[in-house]
Tab-separated table of C-alpha atoms in Angstrom:
chain	number	residue	atom	x	y	z
A	1340	UNK	CA	-39.329	12.391	1.881
A	1341	UNK	CA	-40.835	13.561	-1.568
A	1342	UNK	CA	-37.366	13.292	-3.349
A	1343	UNK	CA	-37.427	9.394	-2.443
A	1344	UNK	CA	-33.949	9.796	-1.146
A	1345	UNK	CA	-33.055	8.192	2.175
A	1346	UNK	CA	-29.939	8.542	4.101
A	1347	UNK	CA	-28.462	5.590	6.185
A	1348	UNK	CA	-25.649	4.652	8.386
A	1349	UNK	CA	-23.422	2.120	7.239
A	1350	UNK	CA	-20.186	2.353	9.235
A	1351	UNK	CA	-19.075	3.412	12.698
A	1352	UNK	CA	-15.654	4.524	13.991
A	1353	UNK	CA	-14.686	6.231	17.316
A	1354	UNK	CA	-11.755	6.731	19.688
A	1355	UNK	CA	-12.932	8.308	23.153
A	1356	UNK	CA	-12.051	8.527	26.862
A	1357	UNK	CA	-14.215	5.226	27.201
A	1358	UNK	CA	-12.575	2.969	24.646
A	1359	UNK	CA	-10.479	2.922	21.487
A	1360	UNK	CA	-13.316	1.896	19.147
A	1361	UNK	CA	-17.056	1.978	19.124
A	1362	UNK	CA	-17.692	-1.550	20.677
A	1363	UNK	CA	-15.584	-0.736	23.925
A	1364	UNK	CA	-16.920	2.789	24.143
A	1365	UNK	CA	-20.445	1.592	24.086
A	1366	UNK	CA	-19.813	-1.355	26.418
A	1367	UNK	CA	-17.997	1.045	29.037
A	1368	UNK	CA	-20.912	3.492	28.693
A	1369	UNK	CA	-23.617	0.960	29.432
A	1370	UNK	CA	-21.225	-0.426	32.195
A	1371	UNK	CA	-21.481	3.047	34.013
A	1372	UNK	CA	-17.609	3.586	33.474
A	1373	UNK	CA	-16.059	7.121	33.705
A	1374	UNK	CA	-13.556	8.497	31.371
A	1375	UNK	CA	-12.611	11.121	33.873
A	1376	UNK	CA	-9.321	11.193	35.686
A	1377	UNK	CA	-6.578	13.388	36.953
A	1378	UNK	CA	-4.484	15.238	34.350
A	1379	UNK	CA	-0.767	14.673	35.014
A	1380	UNK	CA	0.401	17.194	32.492
A	1381	UNK	CA	3.348	19.282	34.059
A	1382	UNK	CA	1.504	22.606	33.068
A	1383	UNK	CA	-1.333	21.887	35.400
A	1384	UNK	CA	0.862	22.467	38.619
A	1385	UNK	CA	3.166	24.936	36.601
A	1386	UNK	CA	0.204	27.366	36.228
A	1387	UNK	CA	-1.632	26.170	39.189
A	1388	UNK	CA	-4.729	25.734	37.205
A	1389	UNK	CA	-7.990	25.478	39.135
A	1390	UNK	CA	-9.021	22.364	36.820
A	1391	UNK	CA	-6.879	19.518	37.464
A	1392	UNK	CA	-9.018	16.856	35.793
A	1393	UNK	CA	-9.987	15.542	32.101
A	1394	UNK	CA	-11.358	12.982	30.012
A	1395	UNK	CA	-8.539	11.639	28.113
A	1396	UNK	CA	-8.214	8.892	25.707
A	1397	UNK	CA	-7.810	5.408	26.691
A	1398	UNK	CA	-5.879	4.484	23.588
A	1399	UNK	CA	-3.192	6.877	22.361
A	1400	UNK	CA	-3.459	7.476	18.774
A	1401	UNK	CA	0.337	7.216	18.601
A	1402	UNK	CA	0.139	3.647	19.730
A	1403	UNK	CA	-2.411	2.895	16.659
A	1404	UNK	CA	-0.689	4.893	13.961
A	1405	UNK	CA	2.637	4.444	12.368
A	1406	UNK	CA	5.463	6.683	13.840
A	1407	UNK	CA	6.124	8.856	11.034
A	1408	UNK	CA	2.523	8.961	10.062
A	1409	UNK	CA	1.824	10.133	13.593
A	1410	UNK	CA	4.687	12.871	13.499
A	1411	UNK	CA	3.249	14.682	10.742
A	1412	UNK	CA	-0.349	14.859	12.154
A	1413	UNK	CA	-1.677	17.016	15.080
A	1414	UNK	CA	-3.368	14.994	17.599
A	1415	UNK	CA	-6.712	16.098	16.467
A	1416	UNK	CA	-6.126	14.722	13.093
A	1417	UNK	CA	-4.524	11.403	14.303
A	1418	UNK	CA	-7.942	10.687	16.076
A	1419	UNK	CA	-9.991	11.578	13.122
A	1420	UNK	CA	-7.620	9.351	10.968
A	1421	UNK	CA	-8.183	6.235	13.660
A	1422	UNK	CA	-11.858	6.842	13.788
A	1423	UNK	CA	-12.279	7.243	9.865
A	1424	UNK	CA	-10.477	4.000	9.284
A	1425	UNK	CA	-12.394	2.207	11.477
A	1426	UNK	CA	-15.720	3.463	10.011
A	1427	UNK	CA	-14.541	2.913	6.334
A	1428	UNK	CA	-13.608	-0.539	7.084
A	1429	UNK	CA	-16.808	-1.278	9.368
A	1430	UNK	CA	-18.763	-0.217	6.301
A	1431	UNK	CA	-17.314	-2.665	4.031
A	1432	UNK	CA	-15.747	-0.197	1.927
A	1433	UNK	CA	-12.399	-0.494	-0.197
A	1434	UNK	CA	-10.817	1.657	-2.696
A	1435	UNK	CA	-13.143	0.282	-5.524
A	1436	UNK	CA	-16.644	0.622	-3.712
A	1437	UNK	CA	-17.461	4.110	-4.681
A	1438	UNK	CA	-16.607	6.432	-7.407
A	1439	UNK	CA	-14.296	9.057	-5.751
A	1440	UNK	CA	-16.378	12.023	-7.468
A	1441	UNK	CA	-19.426	10.666	-5.385
A	1442	UNK	CA	-17.511	10.506	-2.226
A	1443	UNK	CA	-17.264	13.404	0.509
A	1444	UNK	CA	-15.499	13.898	3.614
A	1445	UNK	CA	-16.804	16.447	6.281
A	1446	UNK	CA	-15.167	16.390	9.614
A	1447	UNK	CA	-15.718	19.210	12.082
A	1448	UNK	CA	-13.618	20.416	14.816
A	1449	UNK	CA	-14.254	23.030	17.542
A	1450	UNK	CA	-10.615	24.361	18.538
A	1451	UNK	CA	-8.407	22.616	15.867
A	1452	UNK	CA	-4.783	22.122	16.194
A	1453	UNK	CA	-4.056	24.066	19.548
A	1454	UNK	CA	-1.470	21.795	20.732
A	1455	UNK	CA	0.676	22.096	17.465
A	1456	UNK	CA	0.202	25.966	17.605
A	1457	UNK	CA	1.384	26.047	21.161
A	1458	UNK	CA	4.311	23.675	20.679
A	1459	UNK	CA	5.511	25.437	17.559
A	1460	UNK	CA	5.192	29.016	19.255
A	1461	UNK	CA	7.570	27.543	21.968
A	1462	UNK	CA	9.959	26.577	19.449
A	1463	UNK	CA	9.943	29.734	17.752
A	1464	UNK	CA	10.359	31.602	21.079
A	1465	UNK	CA	13.324	29.444	22.207
A	1466	UNK	CA	14.997	28.497	19.108
A	1467	UNK	CA	14.101	30.788	16.269
A	1468	UNK	CA	12.684	30.157	12.974
A	1469	UNK	CA	14.712	27.118	11.939
A	1470	UNK	CA	13.030	24.960	14.591
A	1471	UNK	CA	9.480	25.652	13.464
A	1472	UNK	CA	8.126	22.794	11.612
A	1473	UNK	CA	7.273	23.155	7.930
A	1474	UNK	CA	4.008	21.127	8.719
A	1475	UNK	CA	2.921	23.590	11.194
A	1476	UNK	CA	0.006	25.225	9.184
A	1477	UNK	CA	-1.277	21.976	7.996
A	1478	UNK	CA	-1.207	20.628	11.410
A	1479	UNK	CA	-3.019	23.480	13.160
A	1480	UNK	CA	-5.629	24.446	10.588
A	1481	UNK	CA	-8.961	23.509	11.660
A	1482	UNK	CA	-9.729	21.714	8.347
A	1483	UNK	CA	-6.825	19.544	8.949
A	1484	UNK	CA	-8.590	16.565	10.166
A	1485	UNK	CA	-11.105	16.570	7.170
A	1486	UNK	CA	-8.404	17.228	4.813
A	1487	UNK	CA	-6.219	14.208	5.843
A	1488	UNK	CA	-9.149	11.901	5.808
A	1489	UNK	CA	-10.372	13.319	2.494
A	1490	UNK	CA	-6.863	12.734	1.069
A	1491	UNK	CA	-6.302	9.347	2.391
A	1492	UNK	CA	-9.855	8.239	0.736
A	1493	UNK	CA	-9.298	10.447	-2.518
A	1494	UNK	CA	-12.893	12.071	-1.731
A	1495	UNK	CA	-13.434	14.381	-4.656
A	1496	UNK	CA	-17.136	15.266	-4.186
A	1497	UNK	CA	-15.925	17.869	-1.367
A	1498	UNK	CA	-14.084	17.802	1.646
A	1499	UNK	CA	-15.473	20.087	4.416
A	1500	UNK	CA	-14.729	21.076	7.985
A	1501	UNK	CA	-17.716	22.840	9.885
A	1502	UNK	CA	-16.350	24.915	13.030
A	1503	UNK	CA	-19.371	25.684	15.202
A	1504	UNK	CA	-17.827	24.751	18.509
A	1505	UNK	CA	-19.340	21.940	20.449
A	1506	UNK	CA	-21.797	21.552	17.561
A	1507	UNK	CA	-19.257	20.759	14.921
A	1508	UNK	CA	-19.287	17.015	15.140
A	1509	UNK	CA	-23.221	17.155	14.581
A	1510	UNK	CA	-23.283	19.833	12.050
A	1511	UNK	CA	-20.781	17.550	9.995
A	1512	UNK	CA	-23.431	14.771	9.817
A	1513	UNK	CA	-26.120	17.214	9.150
A	1514	UNK	CA	-24.088	18.521	6.040
A	1515	UNK	CA	-23.599	14.944	5.123
A	1516	UNK	CA	-27.195	14.563	5.038
A	1517	UNK	CA	-27.661	17.679	2.923
A	1518	UNK	CA	-25.175	16.442	0.382
A	1519	UNK	CA	-26.832	13.112	-0.049
A	1520	UNK	CA	-30.140	14.460	-0.361
A	1521	UNK	CA	-29.129	17.074	-2.836
A	1522	UNK	CA	-27.362	14.591	-5.073
A	1523	UNK	CA	-24.077	15.778	-4.388
A	1524	UNK	CA	-22.604	12.520	-3.048
A	1525	UNK	CA	-23.659	8.889	-2.756
A	1526	UNK	CA	-21.316	8.256	0.244
A	1527	UNK	CA	-20.090	10.717	2.777
A	1528	UNK	CA	-17.356	10.064	5.754
A	1529	UNK	CA	-18.787	12.457	8.531
A	1530	UNK	CA	-17.986	13.233	12.015
A	1531	UNK	CA	-15.857	15.295	14.585
A	1532	UNK	CA	-12.316	15.343	16.095
A	1533	UNK	CA	-11.010	17.064	19.013
A	1534	UNK	CA	-7.740	16.958	21.106
A	1535	UNK	CA	-6.906	20.302	22.678
A	1536	UNK	CA	-6.226	19.437	26.191
A	1537	UNK	CA	-3.354	21.641	26.858
A	1538	UNK	CA	-2.696	24.755	28.878
A	1539	UNK	CA	-4.317	27.478	27.144
A	1540	UNK	CA	-7.878	25.756	26.477
A	1541	UNK	CA	-7.920	24.716	29.936
A	1542	UNK	CA	-6.991	28.012	31.402
A	1543	UNK	CA	-9.513	29.888	29.095
A	1544	UNK	CA	-12.503	27.479	29.828
A	1545	UNK	CA	-11.463	27.980	33.431
A	1546	UNK	CA	-11.468	31.748	33.396
A	1547	UNK	CA	-15.137	31.333	31.683
A	1548	UNK	CA	-15.905	29.587	34.760
A	1549	UNK	CA	-17.463	26.830	32.754
A	1550	UNK	CA	-15.563	23.695	33.819
A	1551	UNK	CA	-16.075	21.272	36.895
A	1552	UNK	CA	-13.541	21.781	39.633
A	1553	UNK	CA	-14.328	18.616	41.425
A	1554	UNK	CA	-10.685	17.692	41.448
A	1555	UNK	CA	-10.728	15.141	44.335
A	1556	UNK	CA	-13.461	13.047	42.683
A	1557	UNK	CA	-12.784	12.958	39.090
A	1558	UNK	CA	-15.151	10.289	38.161
A	1559	UNK	CA	-17.984	12.194	39.796
A	1560	UNK	CA	-17.376	15.556	38.312
A	1561	UNK	CA	-19.356	15.295	35.068
A	1562	UNK	CA	-22.885	15.079	36.314
A	1563	UNK	CA	-25.634	16.306	33.840
A	1564	UNK	CA	-28.847	17.362	35.086
A	1565	UNK	CA	-27.779	16.509	38.905
A	1566	UNK	CA	-28.424	19.069	41.496
A	1567	UNK	CA	-24.618	19.131	42.487
A	1568	UNK	CA	-23.370	19.655	38.791
A	1569	UNK	CA	-20.601	22.567	38.584
A	1570	UNK	CA	-19.387	22.512	35.016
A	1571	UNK	CA	-18.228	20.301	32.381
A	1572	UNK	CA	-14.938	17.873	32.085
A	1573	UNK	CA	-12.896	18.741	29.123
A	1574	UNK	CA	-12.400	15.529	27.001
A	1575	UNK	CA	-10.895	14.472	23.544
A	1576	UNK	CA	-11.510	12.012	20.808
A	1577	UNK	CA	-13.165	11.537	17.600
A	1578	UNK	CA	-16.357	9.904	16.085
A	1579	UNK	CA	-17.023	9.323	12.510
A	1580	UNK	CA	-19.747	7.628	10.689
A	1581	UNK	CA	-20.287	6.594	6.841
A	1582	UNK	CA	-23.473	7.751	5.407
A	1583	UNK	CA	-24.872	6.641	2.064
A	1584	UNK	CA	-27.761	7.103	0.040
A	1585	UNK	CA	-29.995	3.975	0.676
A	1586	UNK	CA	-30.193	2.467	-2.883
A	1587	UNK	CA	-26.410	2.964	-3.169
A	1588	UNK	CA	-25.665	0.969	0.145
A	1589	UNK	CA	-28.384	-1.570	-0.442
A	1590	UNK	CA	-26.997	-2.250	-3.923
A	1591	UNK	CA	-23.668	-3.117	-2.896
A	1592	UNK	CA	-25.173	-5.268	0.083
A	1593	UNK	CA	-24.044	-3.173	2.936
A	1594	UNK	CA	-25.268	-3.828	6.599
A	1595	UNK	CA	-27.328	-0.808	7.726
A	1596	UNK	CA	-27.229	0.376	11.453
A	1597	UNK	CA	-30.000	3.024	11.215
A	1598	UNK	CA	-31.324	5.918	9.028
A	1599	UNK	CA	-30.619	9.428	9.392
A	1600	UNK	CA	-34.320	10.430	8.921
A	1601	UNK	CA	-33.906	14.220	9.314
A	1602	UNK	CA	-31.778	17.208	10.543
A	1603	UNK	CA	-32.360	20.597	11.877
A	1604	UNK	CA	-29.965	23.438	12.464
A	1605	UNK	CA	-30.489	26.995	13.958
A	1606	UNK	CA	-28.816	29.761	15.636
A	1607	UNK	CA	-29.888	31.579	19.122
A	1608	UNK	CA	-29.014	35.000	18.204
A	1609	UNK	CA	-28.868	35.457	21.940
A	1610	UNK	CA	-25.486	35.437	23.700
A	1611	UNK	CA	-21.904	34.471	22.603
A	1612	UNK	CA	-21.668	31.660	25.172
A	1613	UNK	CA	-24.832	31.260	27.311
A	1614	UNK	CA	-27.734	29.468	25.963
A	1615	UNK	CA	-31.167	31.062	25.460
A	1616	UNK	CA	-32.785	30.132	28.697
A	1617	UNK	CA	-36.003	29.681	26.954
A	1618	UNK	CA	-34.526	27.273	24.469
A	1619	UNK	CA	-36.102	29.119	21.507
A	1620	UNK	CA	-33.480	28.311	19.107
A	1621	UNK	CA	-32.683	24.801	20.225
A	1622	UNK	CA	-36.422	23.737	19.947
A	1623	UNK	CA	-36.468	25.305	16.253
A	1624	UNK	CA	-33.644	23.054	15.382
A	1625	UNK	CA	-35.288	20.027	17.097
A	1626	UNK	CA	-38.613	20.547	15.361
A	1627	UNK	CA	-36.903	21.306	12.083
A	1628	UNK	CA	-35.099	17.885	12.173
A	1629	UNK	CA	-38.608	16.202	12.813
A	1630	UNK	CA	-40.146	18.046	9.965
A	1631	UNK	CA	-37.497	17.252	7.616
A	1632	UNK	CA	-37.669	13.709	8.544
A	1633	UNK	CA	-41.558	13.335	8.306
A	1634	UNK	CA	-41.458	12.349	11.875
A	1635	UNK	CA	-44.561	13.030	14.290
A	1636	UNK	CA	-43.195	14.313	17.841
A	1637	UNK	CA	-45.289	11.719	19.371
A	1638	UNK	CA	-43.016	9.037	17.806
A	1639	UNK	CA	-39.838	10.208	19.452
A	1640	UNK	CA	-39.103	7.989	22.359
A	1641	UNK	CA	-35.821	9.213	23.182
A	1642	UNK	CA	-33.359	12.330	23.084
A	1643	UNK	CA	-29.618	12.013	23.560
A	1644	UNK	CA	-28.932	15.316	25.158
A	1645	UNK	CA	-26.169	17.584	24.886
A	1646	UNK	CA	-26.250	18.557	28.612
A	1647	UNK	CA	-22.736	19.215	29.413
A	1648	UNK	CA	-23.275	19.567	33.237
A	1649	UNK	CA	-23.425	23.230	33.309
A	1650	UNK	CA	-25.856	24.706	35.825
A	1651	UNK	CA	-27.643	26.681	33.074
A	1652	UNK	CA	-27.233	24.670	29.918
A	1653	UNK	CA	-28.920	21.482	30.979
A	1654	UNK	CA	-31.922	23.041	32.170
A	1655	UNK	CA	-32.466	25.195	29.061
A	1656	UNK	CA	-32.149	22.064	26.848
A	1657	UNK	CA	-34.990	20.214	28.608
A	1658	UNK	CA	-37.163	23.412	28.040
A	1659	UNK	CA	-36.242	23.231	24.191
A	1660	UNK	CA	-37.113	19.416	24.116
A	1661	UNK	CA	-40.561	19.952	25.743
A	1662	UNK	CA	-41.276	22.604	23.434
A	1663	UNK	CA	-40.549	20.797	20.235
A	1664	UNK	CA	-41.308	17.179	21.255
A	1665	UNK	CA	-43.298	17.231	24.591
A	1666	UNK	CA	-42.875	15.545	28.011
A	1667	UNK	CA	-42.869	11.965	26.774
A	1668	UNK	CA	-39.203	11.318	25.384
A	1669	UNK	CA	-36.814	9.402	27.686
A	1670	UNK	CA	-33.556	11.515	28.194
A	1671	UNK	CA	-30.011	10.554	28.662
A	1672	UNK	CA	-26.657	12.611	28.705
A	1673	UNK	CA	-23.779	10.593	27.722
A	1674	UNK	CA	-21.098	13.303	28.921
A	1675	UNK	CA	-21.711	12.141	32.569
A	1676	UNK	CA	-19.244	9.294	31.467
A	1677	UNK	CA	-17.424	10.707	28.255
A	1678	UNK	CA	-16.731	14.116	29.644
A	1679	UNK	CA	-17.364	16.909	26.978
A	1680	UNK	CA	-15.464	16.170	23.761
A	1681	UNK	CA	-16.287	19.788	22.126
A	1682	UNK	CA	-16.115	19.247	18.298
A	1683	UNK	CA	-16.212	15.439	18.561
A	1684	UNK	CA	-19.046	15.324	21.073
A	1685	UNK	CA	-21.894	15.563	18.370
A	1686	UNK	CA	-20.524	12.954	16.356
A	1687	UNK	CA	-19.564	10.392	19.156
A	1688	UNK	CA	-23.331	10.989	20.645
A	1689	UNK	CA	-24.752	10.307	17.239
A	1690	UNK	CA	-23.163	7.075	17.156
A	1691	UNK	CA	-24.589	6.210	20.690
A	1692	UNK	CA	-27.865	7.283	19.511
A	1693	UNK	CA	-27.911	5.137	16.507
A	1694	UNK	CA	-26.691	2.129	18.800
A	1695	UNK	CA	-29.611	2.825	21.087
A	1696	UNK	CA	-32.010	2.402	18.316
A	1697	UNK	CA	-30.367	-0.704	16.983
A	1698	UNK	CA	-30.133	-2.352	20.456
A	1699	UNK	CA	-33.222	-0.609	22.066
A	1700	UNK	CA	-31.403	0.417	25.147
A	1701	UNK	CA	-30.837	3.879	26.446
A	1702	UNK	CA	-27.552	4.189	28.518
A	1703	UNK	CA	-27.961	5.809	32.033
A	1704	UNK	CA	-26.626	9.351	32.847
A	1705	UNK	CA	-23.779	8.817	35.065
A	1706	UNK	CA	-23.498	10.527	38.369
A	1707	UNK	CA	-27.187	11.604	38.119
A	1708	UNK	CA	-28.080	11.166	41.836
A	1709	UNK	CA	-30.612	13.940	42.422
A	1710	UNK	CA	-32.446	15.323	39.426
A	1711	UNK	CA	-32.472	18.999	39.357
A	1712	UNK	CA	-36.209	19.915	40.350
A	1713	UNK	CA	-36.188	22.497	37.252
A	1714	UNK	CA	-36.103	19.249	35.007
A	1715	UNK	CA	-39.320	17.741	34.694
A	1716	UNK	CA	-38.512	15.250	31.984
A	1717	UNK	CA	-37.786	11.496	32.617
A	1718	UNK	CA	-33.912	11.236	32.531
A	1719	UNK	CA	-32.292	7.642	32.842
A	1720	UNK	CA	-30.120	7.209	35.756
A	1721	UNK	CA	-28.688	4.435	37.607
A	1722	UNK	CA	-28.598	1.484	34.959
A	1723	UNK	CA	-29.562	1.688	31.180
A	1724	UNK	CA	-33.157	1.259	30.135
A	1725	UNK	CA	-34.317	-1.029	27.479
A	1726	UNK	CA	-36.890	0.593	25.366
A	1727	UNK	CA	-37.845	-0.102	21.760
A	1728	UNK	CA	-37.174	3.157	19.644
A	1729	UNK	CA	-39.155	4.359	16.655
A	1730	UNK	CA	-37.069	7.514	16.506
A	1731	UNK	CA	-34.520	9.396	18.645
A	1732	UNK	CA	-33.168	12.527	18.526
A	1733	UNK	CA	-29.319	13.878	19.070
A	1734	UNK	CA	-28.904	17.335	20.166
A	1735	UNK	CA	-25.861	19.308	19.841
A	1736	UNK	CA	-25.178	22.930	20.786
A	1737	UNK	CA	-21.985	25.260	20.652
A	1738	UNK	CA	-20.516	28.428	21.793
A	1739	UNK	CA	-21.897	31.159	19.426
A	1740	UNK	CA	-25.410	30.041	19.616
A	1741	UNK	CA	-25.152	26.984	17.056
A	1742	UNK	CA	-27.937	24.390	17.343
A	1743	UNK	CA	-27.861	21.163	15.852
A	1744	UNK	CA	-30.586	18.280	15.739
A	1745	UNK	CA	-30.311	14.885	14.298
A	1746	UNK	CA	-33.247	12.744	14.164
A	1747	UNK	CA	-32.443	8.884	13.642
A	1748	UNK	CA	-35.076	5.946	12.993
A	1749	UNK	CA	-34.260	2.236	12.602
A	1750	UNK	CA	-32.921	0.727	9.481
B	221	UNK	CA	32.189	10.064	-0.226
B	222	UNK	CA	32.031	10.152	3.654
B	223	UNK	CA	30.513	7.258	4.846
B	224	UNK	CA	29.859	9.032	8.461
B	225	UNK	CA	27.931	11.516	6.549
B	226	UNK	CA	26.064	8.903	4.481
B	227	UNK	CA	25.057	7.059	7.671
B	228	UNK	CA	24.192	10.265	9.697
B	229	UNK	CA	22.046	11.569	6.743
B	230	UNK	CA	20.281	8.189	6.558
B	231	UNK	CA	19.394	8.322	10.168
B	232	UNK	CA	17.846	11.756	9.874
B	233	UNK	CA	15.966	10.637	6.849
B	234	UNK	CA	14.499	7.405	8.799
B	235	UNK	CA	13.346	9.700	11.604
B	236	UNK	CA	11.755	12.240	9.412
B	237	UNK	CA	10.409	10.199	6.347
B	238	UNK	CA	10.231	6.688	7.777
B	239	UNK	CA	12.460	5.260	4.872
B	240	UNK	CA	14.634	2.670	6.186
B	241	UNK	CA	18.050	3.687	6.852
B	242	UNK	CA	19.482	0.955	4.645
B	243	UNK	CA	17.538	2.169	1.631
B	244	UNK	CA	19.169	5.810	1.760
B	245	UNK	CA	22.010	4.930	-0.660
B	246	UNK	CA	23.928	7.708	-2.576
B	247	UNK	CA	22.143	7.048	-6.099
B	248	UNK	CA	18.713	7.356	-4.644
B	249	UNK	CA	16.694	10.631	-5.729
B	250	UNK	CA	14.905	12.010	-2.571
B	251	UNK	CA	11.749	12.765	-4.468
B	252	UNK	CA	11.335	10.033	-7.089
B	253	UNK	CA	13.012	7.311	-5.347
B	254	UNK	CA	12.497	7.789	-1.507
B	255	UNK	CA	9.229	9.467	-2.052
B	256	UNK	CA	10.040	12.574	0.058
B	257	UNK	CA	7.946	15.684	-0.277
B	258	UNK	CA	9.246	19.221	0.146
B	259	UNK	CA	8.136	19.771	3.499
B	260	UNK	CA	9.992	16.834	4.666
B	261	UNK	CA	13.104	17.987	2.837
B	262	UNK	CA	12.949	21.351	4.801
B	263	UNK	CA	13.081	19.289	8.190
B	264	UNK	CA	15.751	16.981	6.771
B	265	UNK	CA	17.860	19.943	5.776
B	266	UNK	CA	17.442	21.633	9.369
B	267	UNK	CA	18.381	18.427	11.218
B	268	UNK	CA	21.464	17.961	8.785
B	269	UNK	CA	22.588	21.428	9.568
B	270	UNK	CA	22.403	20.704	13.296
B	271	UNK	CA	24.127	17.320	12.946
B	272	UNK	CA	26.864	18.240	10.737
B	273	UNK	CA	27.627	22.048	11.493
B	274	UNK	CA	26.811	23.187	7.967
B	275	UNK	CA	24.544	25.645	6.229
B	276	UNK	CA	22.178	24.847	3.487
B	277	UNK	CA	20.640	27.603	1.883
B	278	UNK	CA	17.182	27.105	0.066
B	279	UNK	CA	18.810	27.536	-3.313
B	280	UNK	CA	21.482	24.965	-2.497
B	281	UNK	CA	18.695	22.750	-1.188
B	282	UNK	CA	16.933	22.721	-4.336
B	283	UNK	CA	20.113	21.257	-6.156
B	284	UNK	CA	20.539	18.358	-3.994
B	285	UNK	CA	18.392	15.792	-5.977
B	286	UNK	CA	20.090	12.627	-4.840
B	287	UNK	CA	21.214	11.407	-1.327
B	288	UNK	CA	24.626	11.466	-3.058
B	289	UNK	CA	24.319	15.274	-3.796
B	290	UNK	CA	23.545	15.937	-0.286
B	291	UNK	CA	26.498	13.851	1.249
B	292	UNK	CA	29.094	15.689	-1.188
B	293	UNK	CA	27.775	18.882	-0.203
B	294	UNK	CA	27.769	18.434	3.310
B	295	UNK	CA	31.423	16.847	3.090
B	296	UNK	CA	32.646	19.862	1.147
B	297	UNK	CA	31.040	22.422	3.425
B	298	UNK	CA	31.434	21.421	6.873
């Protein structure tokens, strides 16, 4: 870039349906594990919901956090705190490693504190005002995960919370890139958090006919690009990365996982939930990410896809990839294993993309048995594929027509 | 001062704010000594109302600076 500024990744943190941290998640993904299982919540039977499966956390955040801290946080905030602490520590940061006025936190969520909203509404209905928690608003507000992490780290360059449905986590990372490139911050803790596996989101997504109802085979329900896919599987979790100005990271001797070379964002202007089948907006986001990173499309060896296992969305994305990059990148869709973490998805999958470059390995798309004939690109199936990567793109798209592409390169 | 009220209140403070019940003694200030914020004080007051069958209006709550203040108020109003 002409500015001479580069953005590098120095720390990773996550809690997902595959593991309580980044290493266990990555290992489980490569091993072909599924995070999907039956939901045991009483409301599934109570409302006779058509969807009886979800991708729930392996490690409950209340097992990791002190009791009193946990009771003051919505579950979406709990997972943000858990992942952020891992990332901060992994980056080798402590209270003295960065001027707080040069430190920002950007953590997005798609839904926010839905569990708190519904729990407190029940208390109001059943017991009246006195039983409503005074913490209700800070627990349900969608900037809550960012605010709590920002407060813990005393970040004062800015604390932000992009809300763009399933693109939120990636948008947070794109926003971090902009803050570092513009000189507003030296270090940004960025990612996404989501925990809304409760009755209303499941009922609402079900009514929109967007979720898989393969209730008798939970592990096979999320199957991006497969001919038998029938919708996404709702998941929960958080992913957070520490991004830094390269000179700042090198001066403190930090280990560097990789570089966020470029970012691109766009909006479809097409439909509130359906993606443009021609992939015009998505391809513009991908092209913008390559352009801002100075990356030639021919150098992009891999795309970590958004593909959620819905009939329309998966194919539209491959159309966009062909338009922006060409026929050569090798694709994978981690939602086959993870399910769909909504506002956390882009952040967790960005972490996976960074590890793919670092380790030279692209995980398989779980449950991809028969590739949809409308997909003409090379999608990794069966087992991970070793491949040296000079550049890789991570796609994230959200209800509302939000498109985000992140372009990563080696350290 | 009622030991039963003190120990009952200490249990509530431990549940809400994570302060060890043994540290909740009469002379302690909720804000300055026990680091309890205004949001947690509302929760503590509501739980105390239920436990001891008293009413603690907001203007009274504002006057309860120490654990002893709260114990005395609860004892004389239940």
